[in-house]
Short mmCIF file of C-alpha atoms and ligand atoms in Angstrom, two decimals:
data_model
loop_
_atom_site.label_atom_id
_atom_site.label_comp_id
_atom_site.label_asym_id
_atom_site.label_seq_id
_atom_site.Cartn_x
_atom_site.Cartn_y
_atom_site.Cartn_z
CA MET A 1272 111.67 76.90 33.63
CA LYS A 1273 112.12 77.73 30.03
CA ASN A 1274 111.13 81.01 28.42
CA CYS A 1275 111.54 83.06 31.63
CA GLN A 1276 111.07 86.68 31.12
CA PRO A 1277 113.78 88.61 32.72
CA MET A 1278 112.34 90.41 35.62
CA GLN A 1279 113.38 93.94 35.67
CA SER A 1280 112.91 95.79 38.96
CA ARG A 1281 112.74 99.66 39.49
CA LEU A 1282 111.06 100.33 36.25
CA PRO A 1283 108.97 103.57 36.52
CA VAL A 1284 105.38 102.71 37.66
CA THR A 1285 102.50 104.80 36.23
CA ILE A 1286 99.38 105.05 38.49
CA GLU A 1287 96.33 104.73 36.36
CA SER A 1288 92.66 105.02 37.25
CA HIS A 1289 91.00 101.75 36.12
CA GLN A 1290 87.60 100.30 36.03
CA PHE A 1291 88.00 96.52 37.02
CA ARG A 1292 86.66 94.15 34.37
CA ASN A 1293 86.31 90.31 34.32
CA ARG A 1294 89.32 89.85 32.29
CA ASP A 1295 91.46 91.41 35.02
CA ILE A 1296 90.50 88.42 37.31
CA ILE A 1297 92.63 85.63 36.03
CA GLY A 1298 94.85 84.59 39.03
CA GLY A 1299 92.64 81.76 40.23
CA ASP A 1300 92.55 83.34 43.73
CA PRO A 1301 91.90 86.93 44.83
CA ALA A 1302 95.38 86.83 46.56
CA LEU A 1303 97.02 86.63 43.18
CA ASP A 1304 94.55 89.00 41.42
CA PHE A 1305 95.52 91.46 44.14
CA VAL A 1306 99.21 91.23 43.11
CA ASN A 1307 98.07 91.53 39.46
CA THR A 1308 96.69 95.09 40.16
CA VAL A 1309 100.07 96.06 38.82
CA THR A 1310 100.31 95.02 35.29
CA GLY A 1311 103.24 94.99 32.83
CA ARG A 1312 105.93 94.71 35.55
CA ASP A 1313 108.40 93.47 32.82
CA GLN A 1314 108.16 96.38 30.54
CA SER A 1315 105.99 99.44 31.51
CA PRO A 1316 104.38 98.88 34.93
CA ARG A 1317 100.91 100.29 35.51
CA ASP A 1318 99.44 100.41 39.01
CA TRP A 1319 95.64 100.40 38.99
CA LEU A 1320 95.17 101.22 42.69
CA ASP A 1321 94.91 104.96 42.45
CA SER A 1322 93.06 105.51 45.74
CA TYR A 1323 91.89 103.57 48.90
CA MET A 1324 88.35 103.75 47.36
CA ARG A 1325 89.66 101.95 44.28
CA LEU A 1326 91.02 99.24 46.52
CA LEU A 1327 87.59 98.80 48.01
CA GLU A 1328 86.05 98.73 44.51
CA TRP A 1329 88.45 95.94 43.67
CA ALA A 1330 87.78 94.09 46.87
CA ALA A 1331 83.99 94.30 46.08
CA PHE A 1332 84.67 93.08 42.51
CA VAL A 1333 86.47 89.95 43.59
CA HIS A 1334 84.03 89.33 46.50
CA LEU A 1335 86.97 89.50 49.02
CA LEU A 1336 84.80 90.85 51.85
CA PRO A 1337 81.12 90.97 52.83
CA GLU A 1338 79.18 94.08 51.52
CA ARG A 1339 78.42 95.24 55.09
CA ILE A 1340 82.17 95.56 55.80
CA LEU A 1341 82.97 97.26 52.53
CA ARG A 1342 80.38 99.85 53.31
CA THR A 1343 81.76 100.43 56.75
CA LEU A 1344 85.24 100.77 55.30
CA ALA A 1345 83.98 103.26 52.61
CA LYS A 1346 82.28 105.46 55.25
CA LYS A 1347 85.43 105.25 57.45
CA GLY A 1348 87.59 106.12 54.47
CA ARG A 1349 85.64 109.28 53.82
CA VAL A 1350 85.92 110.42 57.44
CA GLU A 1351 89.57 109.55 57.69
CA PRO A 1352 91.08 109.94 54.25
CA ARG A 1353 94.79 110.15 55.48
CA ALA A 1354 94.53 106.93 57.51
CA ALA A 1355 92.97 105.23 54.40
CA ALA A 1356 95.81 106.50 52.22
CA ALA A 1357 98.39 105.26 54.70
CA ALA A 1358 96.60 101.80 54.59
CA LEU A 1359 96.78 101.81 50.85
CA ALA A 1360 100.45 102.62 50.93
CA ARG A 1361 101.04 99.51 53.36
CA ALA A 1362 98.83 97.43 51.18
CA LYS A 1363 101.13 98.20 48.12
CA VAL A 1364 104.35 97.43 50.01
CA PHE A 1365 102.78 94.10 50.91
CA ARG A 1366 101.56 93.60 47.23
CA GLU A 1367 105.22 94.19 45.91
CA THR A 1368 106.54 91.73 48.71
CA LEU A 1369 104.13 89.10 47.48
CA PHE A 1370 105.14 89.54 43.84
CA ALA A 1371 108.79 89.05 44.82
CA LEU A 1372 107.83 85.95 47.02
CA ILE A 1373 105.82 84.24 44.30
CA THR A 1374 108.25 84.98 41.38
CA GLY A 1375 110.96 83.71 43.74
CA ILE A 1376 109.09 80.52 44.22
CA VAL A 1377 108.44 80.22 40.42
CA TYR A 1378 112.08 80.81 39.57
CA GLY A 1379 113.32 78.64 42.56
CA SER A 1380 114.87 81.21 44.87
CA VAL A 1381 114.58 81.28 48.65
CA PRO A 1382 112.39 84.06 50.18
CA THR A 1383 114.08 86.39 52.54
CA LYS A 1384 113.12 86.39 56.23
CA ALA A 1385 111.69 89.91 55.80
CA MET A 1386 109.26 88.72 53.15
CA LEU A 1387 108.05 85.92 55.35
CA ALA A 1388 107.87 88.21 58.47
CA LEU A 1389 105.64 90.74 56.59
CA LEU A 1390 103.39 87.92 55.31
CA ARG A 1391 103.10 86.44 58.78
CA GLU A 1392 102.24 89.90 60.25
CA HIS A 1393 99.32 90.38 57.89
CA TRP A 1394 98.29 86.72 58.14
CA ILE A 1395 97.96 86.92 61.83
CA ALA A 1396 95.90 90.05 61.57
CA GLY A 1397 93.73 88.06 59.09
CA ILE A 1398 93.23 85.22 61.61
CA ASN A 1399 92.49 87.80 64.36
CA ALA A 1400 89.75 89.32 62.07
CA HIS A 1401 87.94 85.93 62.21
CA GLU A 1402 85.74 84.35 64.91
CA LEU A 1403 84.76 80.62 65.05
CA ARG A 1404 81.03 79.80 65.17
CA PHE A 1405 79.17 76.63 65.43
CA ASP A 1406 76.61 76.53 62.64
CA ASP A 1407 74.41 73.63 61.56
CA GLY A 1408 76.61 70.93 62.91
CA ARG A 1409 79.99 72.63 61.53
CA VAL A 1410 82.53 74.89 63.07
CA VAL A 1411 82.89 77.83 60.57
CA ALA A 1412 85.53 80.70 60.42
CA GLU A 1413 83.66 84.04 59.85
CA LEU A 1414 84.70 87.62 59.77
CA ARG A 1415 84.11 89.38 62.96
CA ASN A 1416 81.54 92.16 62.73
CA ASN A 1417 84.07 94.67 64.10
CA ALA A 1418 86.81 93.60 61.77
CA ALA A 1419 86.46 96.76 59.63
CA ASP A 1420 90.01 97.97 59.93
CA PHE A 1421 91.63 99.90 57.08
CA ASP A 1422 94.21 97.12 56.76
CA LEU A 1423 91.63 94.37 56.58
CA ILE A 1424 92.01 93.88 52.72
CA ALA A 1425 95.72 93.29 53.09
CA SER A 1426 95.07 90.95 56.12
CA MET A 1427 92.52 88.94 54.12
CA ILE A 1428 94.86 88.67 51.18
CA ALA A 1429 97.66 87.30 53.42
CA TYR A 1430 95.14 84.84 55.07
CA ARG A 1431 94.18 83.53 51.60
CA MET A 1432 97.73 83.46 50.45
CA VAL A 1433 98.85 81.30 53.39
CA GLU A 1434 95.71 79.05 53.45
CA HIS A 1435 94.95 78.55 49.76
CA VAL A 1436 97.75 79.69 47.44
CA LEU A 1437 101.16 78.91 49.06
CA PRO A 1438 100.11 75.20 49.84
CA LEU A 1439 99.73 74.46 46.20
CA PRO A 1440 102.40 72.43 44.40
CA LYS A 1441 105.01 75.06 43.30
CA ASP A 1442 104.93 74.01 39.65
CA ARG A 1443 101.19 75.23 39.63
CA LEU A 1444 102.22 78.80 40.42
CA ARG A 1445 102.95 80.57 37.19
CA ILE A 1446 103.90 83.99 35.77
CA CYS A 1447 102.51 84.95 32.39
CA GLN A 1448 105.03 84.70 29.56
CA GLY A 1449 103.29 87.38 27.39
CA PRO A 1450 104.94 90.73 26.79
CA ASN A 1451 104.12 93.58 29.09
CA CYS A 1452 102.00 91.50 31.48
CA SER A 1453 103.85 89.49 34.27
CA TRP A 1454 100.51 88.49 35.87
CA LEU A 1455 100.59 85.73 38.28
CA PHE A 1456 98.11 82.79 38.17
CA ILE A 1457 97.35 79.33 39.37
CA ASP A 1458 97.72 76.78 36.59
CA SER A 1459 94.75 74.50 37.22
CA SER A 1460 94.76 73.01 33.71
CA LYS A 1461 94.78 69.26 33.41
CA ALA A 1462 98.15 69.04 31.68
CA GLY A 1463 99.70 71.78 33.79
CA ARG A 1464 101.20 73.59 30.75
CA ARG A 1465 99.37 76.94 30.85
CA ARG A 1466 101.79 79.72 30.03
CA TRP A 1467 99.64 82.80 29.54
CA CYS A 1468 97.16 84.67 31.74
CA ASP A 1469 94.93 84.60 28.69
CA MET A 1470 95.53 82.73 25.50
CA ALA A 1471 93.53 85.30 23.50
CA VAL A 1472 95.56 88.29 24.76
CA CYS A 1473 99.07 87.35 25.88
CA GLY A 1474 99.23 83.97 24.06
CA ASN A 1475 98.53 85.66 20.62
CA ALA A 1476 100.76 88.54 21.31
CA ALA A 1477 103.71 86.24 22.24
CA LYS A 1478 102.93 84.16 19.04
CA SER A 1479 102.84 87.20 16.76
CA ARG A 1480 105.98 88.57 18.27
CA ARG A 1481 107.77 85.24 17.59
CA PHE A 1482 106.34 85.23 14.04
CA TYR A 1483 107.46 88.76 13.47
CA ALA A 1484 110.96 87.80 14.86
CA ARG A 1485 111.20 84.84 12.67
CA SER A 1486 110.10 86.62 9.47
CA ARG A 1487 112.59 89.35 10.26
CA GLN A 1488 115.24 86.75 10.58
CA ARG A 1489 114.20 85.11 7.25
CA ARG A 1490 114.43 88.47 5.47
CA LYS A 1491 117.79 89.19 6.96
CA SER A 1492 119.11 85.75 5.93
CA ARG A 1493 117.77 86.19 2.34
CA ARG A 1494 119.60 89.59 2.15
CA ASP A 1495 122.83 88.00 3.37
CA GLU A 1496 122.72 85.37 0.69
ZN1 ZN B 726 99.47 87.89 30.37
#
């Protein structure tokens, strides 16, 4: 893939409180939008999950779980804040593993066994959170009423990742080429050439950066003449 951004790891991450907006949801699937709750991994990473309650807010915003389960988790989180914080920490470890897994797929590297093992662990928990019901002539998978475990969000992300995202052709999984972004998304455009999470934001930023670089180069070559 051309125009790859170098992925720098171990940049200091700032934790920010953030109100989720529609423009934060560009991944094409909540599993990718979850990974995108860290933005700017290539320059100055900011992590928008500053509490377990924020994770619930995010899950409600993307309609990851039914409201009754989100309410139960919020109530549980108030009673057991330490257990909720531990689940948030586990969810973040999983999120960073997913980022490494997907960028590996995009850039053509083989995932480690540890990455696949962690994904499998959460995926199985996601399957276990479901029951099968027969409804109106169809068998449907539905979340169990007693599935409200603190780790349910991570389990559901894994479930969606395995069932909906990873089966996609690998050239449809993308990483935004805009500066200070590195969001992941599914390219569902007809031509399959989408490069930015949002043309209006990262596309223009990348273009003006290239324009600036070119005009600086022109000024420099005029001086050198
Ligand atoms: Zn972007």
